[in-house]
Amino acid sequence: MTEDVVAVYLDGVPEPTRAALTELCRIIAGSDPRVRAEIKWSAPSFAIDDHFATTGVLKGGGVRLVLHTGARRKGAAKNIVIDDPEKLLDWRDADRAIAVFDDARDVRQQERALGVILDEWIA
């Protein structure tokens, strides 16, 4: 799959959620030149060697970013330490965290903090 498939997916998301998800996808895709985007788990998902980030639309409005260590856990969960001064991440396990954004403006306001988080997560 390619980013074109993600664009088709995004075209099917109603506004204003589309704008928020488009911004989130743009930031993730631009976080590292090796990142590739595709649809996995019925949503835009991002990988380098393995998937590390999956997005989603929240039923009550807004979008989410799930940071993880791949499609399948590889042994015991490793505690990941990420600099998160804005407290964007809600840790769901030692190796999985979720960030929630209300709208496109919220995503753009957190772009710098999200960039730091993505850099560390990918590293």
Short mmCIF file of N, CA and C in Angstrom, two decimals:
data_model
loop_
_atom_site.label_atom_id
_atom_site.label_comp_id
_atom_site.label_asym_id
_atom_site.label_seq_id
_atom_site.Cartn_x
_atom_site.Cartn_y
_atom_site.Cartn_z
N MET A 1 0.84 -1.19 0.00
CA MET A 1 0.00 0.00 0.00
C MET A 1 0.88 1.25 0.00
N THR A 2 0.29 2.34 -0.41
CA THR A 2 1.05 3.58 -0.50
C THR A 2 0.31 4.71 0.19
N GLU A 3 0.98 5.87 0.23
CA GLU A 3 0.34 7.05 0.80
C GLU A 3 -0.91 7.43 0.02
N ASP A 4 -1.01 7.03 -1.27
CA ASP A 4 -2.21 7.31 -2.05
C ASP A 4 -3.43 6.63 -1.42
N VAL A 5 -3.23 5.43 -0.87
CA VAL A 5 -4.31 4.72 -0.21
C VAL A 5 -4.75 5.48 1.03
N VAL A 6 -3.79 6.07 1.74
CA VAL A 6 -4.11 6.88 2.92
C VAL A 6 -4.90 8.12 2.48
N ALA A 7 -4.51 8.75 1.38
CA ALA A 7 -5.23 9.92 0.90
C ALA A 7 -6.68 9.57 0.56
N VAL A 8 -6.89 8.42 -0.06
CA VAL A 8 -8.25 7.97 -0.37
C VAL A 8 -9.02 7.75 0.93
N TYR A 9 -8.39 7.13 1.91
CA TYR A 9 -9.03 6.93 3.21
C TYR A 9 -9.44 8.28 3.81
N LEU A 10 -8.50 9.23 3.82
CA LEU A 10 -8.77 10.54 4.41
C LEU A 10 -9.91 11.25 3.69
N ASP A 11 -10.01 11.07 2.37
CA ASP A 11 -11.10 11.69 1.61
C ASP A 11 -12.47 11.21 2.09
N GLY A 12 -12.52 10.01 2.66
CA GLY A 12 -13.78 9.46 3.14
C GLY A 12 -14.14 9.84 4.57
N VAL A 13 -13.24 10.56 5.24
CA VAL A 13 -13.50 10.97 6.63
C VAL A 13 -14.21 12.32 6.60
N PRO A 14 -15.34 12.45 7.30
CA PRO A 14 -16.05 13.73 7.28
C PRO A 14 -15.30 14.83 8.03
N GLU A 15 -15.51 16.05 7.59
CA GLU A 15 -14.97 17.21 8.30
C GLU A 15 -15.76 17.42 9.58
N PRO A 16 -15.21 17.98 10.61
CA PRO A 16 -13.86 18.53 10.73
C PRO A 16 -12.80 17.49 11.11
N THR A 17 -13.24 16.24 11.28
CA THR A 17 -12.29 15.20 11.69
C THR A 17 -11.23 14.97 10.63
N ARG A 18 -11.60 15.08 9.37
CA ARG A 18 -10.63 14.88 8.28
C ARG A 18 -9.44 15.81 8.43
N ALA A 19 -9.69 17.06 8.74
CA ALA A 19 -8.59 18.03 8.87
C ALA A 19 -7.66 17.64 10.00
N ALA A 20 -8.21 17.20 11.12
CA ALA A 20 -7.37 16.79 12.26
C ALA A 20 -6.55 15.56 11.91
N LEU A 21 -7.17 14.57 11.29
CA LEU A 21 -6.46 13.34 10.95
C LEU A 21 -5.42 13.60 9.87
N THR A 22 -5.73 14.47 8.92
CA THR A 22 -4.77 14.83 7.88
C THR A 22 -3.53 15.49 8.48
N GLU A 23 -3.74 16.40 9.42
CA GLU A 23 -2.61 17.05 10.10
C GLU A 23 -1.77 16.03 10.86
N LEU A 24 -2.43 15.14 11.59
CA LEU A 24 -1.71 14.13 12.36
C LEU A 24 -0.90 13.23 11.43
N CYS A 25 -1.50 12.79 10.35
CA CYS A 25 -0.79 11.94 9.38
C CYS A 25 0.40 12.68 8.77
N ARG A 26 0.22 13.95 8.47
CA ARG A 26 1.32 14.75 7.89
C ARG A 26 2.51 14.80 8.85
N ILE A 27 2.24 15.02 10.11
CA ILE A 27 3.31 15.12 11.10
C ILE A 27 4.04 13.78 11.25
N ILE A 28 3.28 12.70 11.34
CA ILE A 28 3.90 11.38 11.49
C ILE A 28 4.72 11.04 10.25
N ALA A 29 4.14 11.22 9.08
CA ALA A 29 4.84 10.88 7.83
C ALA A 29 6.11 11.70 7.67
N GLY A 30 6.10 12.94 8.16
CA GLY A 30 7.27 13.80 8.03
C GLY A 30 8.29 13.65 9.14
N SER A 31 8.03 12.76 10.08
CA SER A 31 8.92 12.63 11.24
C SER A 31 10.24 11.95 10.92
N ASP A 32 10.29 11.20 9.85
CA ASP A 32 11.51 10.47 9.47
C ASP A 32 11.37 10.12 7.99
N PRO A 33 12.42 10.29 7.20
CA PRO A 33 12.29 10.00 5.76
C PRO A 33 12.02 8.52 5.46
N ARG A 34 12.27 7.64 6.41
CA ARG A 34 12.03 6.20 6.18
C ARG A 34 10.58 5.79 6.42
N VAL A 35 9.77 6.67 6.98
CA VAL A 35 8.40 6.31 7.34
C VAL A 35 7.57 6.05 6.09
N ARG A 36 6.82 4.97 6.14
CA ARG A 36 5.87 4.67 5.06
C ARG A 36 4.48 4.57 5.69
N ALA A 37 3.49 4.99 4.94
CA ALA A 37 2.11 5.01 5.42
C ALA A 37 1.29 3.99 4.66
N GLU A 38 0.35 3.39 5.36
CA GLU A 38 -0.59 2.46 4.74
C GLU A 38 -1.83 2.37 5.62
N ILE A 39 -2.81 1.64 5.15
CA ILE A 39 -3.99 1.39 5.97
C ILE A 39 -3.81 0.02 6.62
N LYS A 40 -3.81 0.01 7.94
CA LYS A 40 -3.73 -1.22 8.71
C LYS A 40 -4.60 -1.01 9.94
N TRP A 41 -5.28 -2.04 10.37
CA TRP A 41 -6.21 -1.93 11.49
C TRP A 41 -7.30 -0.90 11.17
N SER A 42 -7.68 -0.84 9.90
CA SER A 42 -8.76 0.04 9.41
C SER A 42 -8.50 1.52 9.64
N ALA A 43 -7.23 1.92 9.61
CA ALA A 43 -6.87 3.32 9.82
C ALA A 43 -5.47 3.58 9.27
N PRO A 44 -5.13 4.85 9.04
CA PRO A 44 -3.75 5.16 8.63
C PRO A 44 -2.77 4.68 9.71
N SER A 45 -1.78 3.94 9.26
CA SER A 45 -0.77 3.38 10.15
C SER A 45 0.59 3.63 9.52
N PHE A 46 1.61 3.73 10.36
CA PHE A 46 2.93 4.15 9.90
C PHE A 46 3.99 3.17 10.37
N ALA A 47 4.96 2.90 9.49
CA ALA A 47 5.99 1.92 9.78
C ALA A 47 7.33 2.37 9.23
N ILE A 48 8.37 1.82 9.79
CA ILE A 48 9.69 1.88 9.19
C ILE A 48 10.04 0.42 8.91
N ASP A 49 10.61 -0.29 9.88
CA ASP A 49 10.79 -1.74 9.72
C ASP A 49 9.52 -2.47 10.12
N ASP A 50 8.87 -1.97 11.16
CA ASP A 50 7.61 -2.51 11.66
C ASP A 50 6.71 -1.32 11.99
N HIS A 51 5.46 -1.58 12.18
CA HIS A 51 4.53 -0.50 12.52
C HIS A 51 4.86 0.07 13.90
N PHE A 52 4.81 1.40 13.99
CA PHE A 52 5.08 2.06 15.26
C PHE A 52 3.99 3.05 15.64
N ALA A 53 3.13 3.41 14.71
CA ALA A 53 2.08 4.39 15.01
C ALA A 53 0.84 4.09 14.18
N THR A 54 -0.30 4.17 14.85
CA THR A 54 -1.58 3.98 14.19
C THR A 54 -2.50 5.10 14.65
N THR A 55 -3.26 5.63 13.71
CA THR A 55 -4.18 6.71 14.04
C THR A 55 -5.60 6.17 14.14
N GLY A 56 -6.49 7.02 14.55
CA GLY A 56 -7.89 6.62 14.60
C GLY A 56 -8.79 7.80 14.84
N VAL A 57 -10.05 7.62 14.51
CA VAL A 57 -11.09 8.62 14.72
C VAL A 57 -11.84 8.22 15.98
N LEU A 58 -12.04 9.17 16.89
CA LEU A 58 -12.77 8.90 18.11
C LEU A 58 -14.27 9.11 17.90
N LYS A 59 -15.08 8.24 18.47
CA LYS A 59 -16.53 8.33 18.28
C LYS A 59 -17.11 9.65 18.75
N GLY A 60 -16.59 10.19 19.84
CA GLY A 60 -17.12 11.44 20.37
C GLY A 60 -16.52 12.68 19.72
N GLY A 61 -15.66 12.49 18.74
CA GLY A 61 -14.98 13.59 18.08
C GLY A 61 -13.50 13.57 18.41
N GLY A 62 -12.71 14.09 17.53
CA GLY A 62 -11.27 14.11 17.71
C GLY A 62 -10.61 12.89 17.11
N VAL A 63 -9.29 12.86 17.25
CA VAL A 63 -8.48 11.78 16.69
C VAL A 63 -7.50 11.29 17.74
N ARG A 64 -6.98 10.10 17.50
CA ARG A 64 -6.00 9.55 18.42
C ARG A 64 -4.79 9.04 17.66
N LEU A 65 -3.70 9.00 18.37
CA LEU A 65 -2.46 8.42 17.89
C LEU A 65 -2.08 7.34 18.88
N VAL A 66 -1.90 6.12 18.39
CA VAL A 66 -1.43 5.02 19.22
C VAL A 66 0.00 4.73 18.82
N LEU A 67 0.91 4.91 19.76
CA LEU A 67 2.31 4.56 19.54
C LEU A 67 2.52 3.17 20.13
N HIS A 68 3.14 2.30 19.34
CA HIS A 68 3.32 0.91 19.78
C HIS A 68 4.61 0.37 19.21
N THR A 69 4.92 -0.85 19.54
CA THR A 69 6.18 -1.43 19.08
C THR A 69 5.98 -2.52 18.03
N GLY A 70 4.92 -2.42 17.29
CA GLY A 70 4.71 -3.34 16.20
C GLY A 70 3.39 -4.07 16.29
N ALA A 71 3.14 -4.85 15.27
CA ALA A 71 1.88 -5.59 15.19
C ALA A 71 1.80 -6.67 16.27
N ARG A 72 2.92 -7.24 16.62
CA ARG A 72 2.96 -8.29 17.64
C ARG A 72 4.06 -7.97 18.64
N ARG A 73 3.75 -8.22 19.89
CA ARG A 73 4.75 -8.02 20.94
C ARG A 73 5.87 -9.03 20.74
N LYS A 74 7.09 -8.56 20.88
CA LYS A 74 8.27 -9.40 20.70
C LYS A 74 8.90 -9.64 22.07
N GLY A 75 8.37 -10.60 22.81
CA GLY A 75 8.89 -10.89 24.14
C GLY A 75 8.26 -9.99 25.18
N ALA A 76 8.93 -9.87 26.31
CA ALA A 76 8.42 -9.06 27.42
C ALA A 76 8.42 -7.58 27.04
N ALA A 77 7.42 -6.88 27.53
CA ALA A 77 7.31 -5.44 27.26
C ALA A 77 8.51 -4.71 27.83
N LYS A 78 9.09 -3.86 27.01
CA LYS A 78 10.25 -3.06 27.41
C LYS A 78 9.74 -1.68 27.80
N ASN A 79 10.12 -1.21 28.97
CA ASN A 79 9.71 0.13 29.38
C ASN A 79 10.35 1.16 28.48
N ILE A 80 9.54 1.90 27.79
CA ILE A 80 10.02 2.95 26.91
C ILE A 80 9.95 4.26 27.68
N VAL A 81 11.01 5.02 27.62
CA VAL A 81 11.04 6.31 28.29
C VAL A 81 11.07 7.40 27.22
N ILE A 82 10.08 8.28 27.27
CA ILE A 82 9.93 9.34 26.27
C ILE A 82 9.82 10.68 27.01
N ASP A 83 10.52 11.68 26.51
CA ASP A 83 10.39 13.03 27.04
C ASP A 83 9.03 13.56 26.58
N ASP A 84 8.15 13.85 27.53
CA ASP A 84 6.79 14.26 27.22
C ASP A 84 6.37 15.42 28.14
N PRO A 85 7.04 16.59 28.00
CA PRO A 85 6.74 17.69 28.91
C PRO A 85 5.32 18.22 28.80
N GLU A 86 4.67 18.03 27.67
CA GLU A 86 3.29 18.49 27.50
C GLU A 86 2.28 17.47 28.00
N LYS A 87 2.76 16.31 28.42
CA LYS A 87 1.89 15.24 28.95
C LYS A 87 0.83 14.82 27.93
N LEU A 88 1.28 14.61 26.71
CA LEU A 88 0.37 14.17 25.65
C LEU A 88 0.06 12.68 25.74
N LEU A 89 0.99 11.91 26.28
CA LEU A 89 0.87 10.45 26.24
C LEU A 89 0.15 9.88 27.45
N ASP A 90 -0.77 8.98 27.17
CA ASP A 90 -1.45 8.18 28.18
C ASP A 90 -0.92 6.75 27.98
N TRP A 91 -0.09 6.29 28.91
CA TRP A 91 0.56 4.99 28.78
C TRP A 91 -0.44 3.88 29.09
N ARG A 92 -0.62 2.97 28.13
CA ARG A 92 -1.54 1.85 28.29
C ARG A 92 -0.81 0.57 28.63
N ASP A 93 0.48 0.55 28.43
CA ASP A 93 1.34 -0.58 28.77
C ASP A 93 2.76 -0.04 28.74
N ALA A 94 3.72 -0.85 29.07
CA ALA A 94 5.11 -0.40 29.11
C ALA A 94 5.61 0.02 27.73
N ASP A 95 4.98 -0.49 26.69
CA ASP A 95 5.44 -0.22 25.33
C ASP A 95 4.33 0.28 24.42
N ARG A 96 3.31 0.93 25.00
CA ARG A 96 2.19 1.43 24.19
C ARG A 96 1.59 2.66 24.86
N ALA A 97 1.44 3.72 24.09
CA ALA A 97 0.87 4.96 24.61
C ALA A 97 -0.08 5.56 23.59
N ILE A 98 -1.02 6.35 24.10
CA ILE A 98 -2.02 6.99 23.25
C ILE A 98 -2.01 8.50 23.50
N ALA A 99 -2.12 9.26 22.42
CA ALA A 99 -2.30 10.70 22.50
C ALA A 99 -3.62 11.03 21.81
N VAL A 100 -4.40 11.92 22.39
CA VAL A 100 -5.71 12.31 21.85
C VAL A 100 -5.69 13.79 21.53
N PHE A 101 -6.27 14.14 20.38
CA PHE A 101 -6.33 15.53 19.93
C PHE A 101 -7.78 15.86 19.59
N ASP A 102 -8.22 17.03 20.02
CA ASP A 102 -9.62 17.44 19.81
C ASP A 102 -9.93 17.79 18.37
N ASP A 103 -9.00 18.46 17.69
CA ASP A 103 -9.26 18.95 16.34
C ASP A 103 -7.93 19.30 15.67
N ALA A 104 -8.01 19.80 14.43
CA ALA A 104 -6.80 20.12 13.68
C ALA A 104 -5.98 21.20 14.38
N ARG A 105 -6.63 22.16 14.98
CA ARG A 105 -5.92 23.22 15.70
C ARG A 105 -5.12 22.63 16.86
N ASP A 106 -5.71 21.71 17.59
CA ASP A 106 -5.03 21.04 18.70
C ASP A 106 -3.81 20.28 18.19
N VAL A 107 -3.95 19.57 17.08
CA VAL A 107 -2.82 18.83 16.50
C VAL A 107 -1.71 19.81 16.14
N ARG A 108 -2.04 20.91 15.46
CA ARG A 108 -1.03 21.89 15.05
C ARG A 108 -0.35 22.53 16.27
N GLN A 109 -1.12 22.82 17.31
CA GLN A 109 -0.54 23.42 18.52
C GLN A 109 0.45 22.49 19.20
N GLN A 110 0.24 21.20 19.06
CA GLN A 110 1.12 20.21 19.71
C GLN A 110 2.17 19.64 18.76
N GLU A 111 2.30 20.22 17.57
CA GLU A 111 3.20 19.66 16.56
C GLU A 111 4.64 19.54 17.06
N ARG A 112 5.15 20.57 17.71
CA ARG A 112 6.54 20.52 18.17
C ARG A 112 6.73 19.40 19.21
N ALA A 113 5.85 19.34 20.20
CA ALA A 113 5.94 18.30 21.23
C ALA A 113 5.77 16.92 20.61
N LEU A 114 4.85 16.79 19.68
CA LEU A 114 4.63 15.52 19.00
C LEU A 114 5.86 15.11 18.19
N GLY A 115 6.52 16.09 17.57
CA GLY A 115 7.74 15.79 16.83
C GLY A 115 8.83 15.23 17.72
N VAL A 116 8.99 15.79 18.91
CA VAL A 116 9.99 15.29 19.88
C VAL A 116 9.64 13.86 20.28
N ILE A 117 8.36 13.63 20.58
CA ILE A 117 7.92 12.29 20.97
C ILE A 117 8.18 11.29 19.84
N LEU A 118 7.83 11.63 18.61
CA LEU A 118 8.03 10.73 17.48
C LEU A 118 9.52 10.46 17.26
N ASP A 119 10.35 11.48 17.34
CA ASP A 119 11.80 11.28 17.19
C ASP A 119 12.31 10.27 18.19
N GLU A 120 11.90 10.41 19.44
CA GLU A 120 12.36 9.48 20.48
C GLU A 120 11.76 8.10 20.29
N TRP A 121 10.49 8.03 19.92
CA TRP A 121 9.85 6.73 19.75
C TRP A 121 10.52 5.94 18.62
N ILE A 122 10.79 6.62 17.52
CA ILE A 122 11.42 5.96 16.37
C ILE A 122 12.84 5.51 16.71
N ALA A 123 13.54 6.34 17.47
CA ALA A 123 14.92 5.99 17.86
C ALA A 123 14.93 4.73 18.70
#
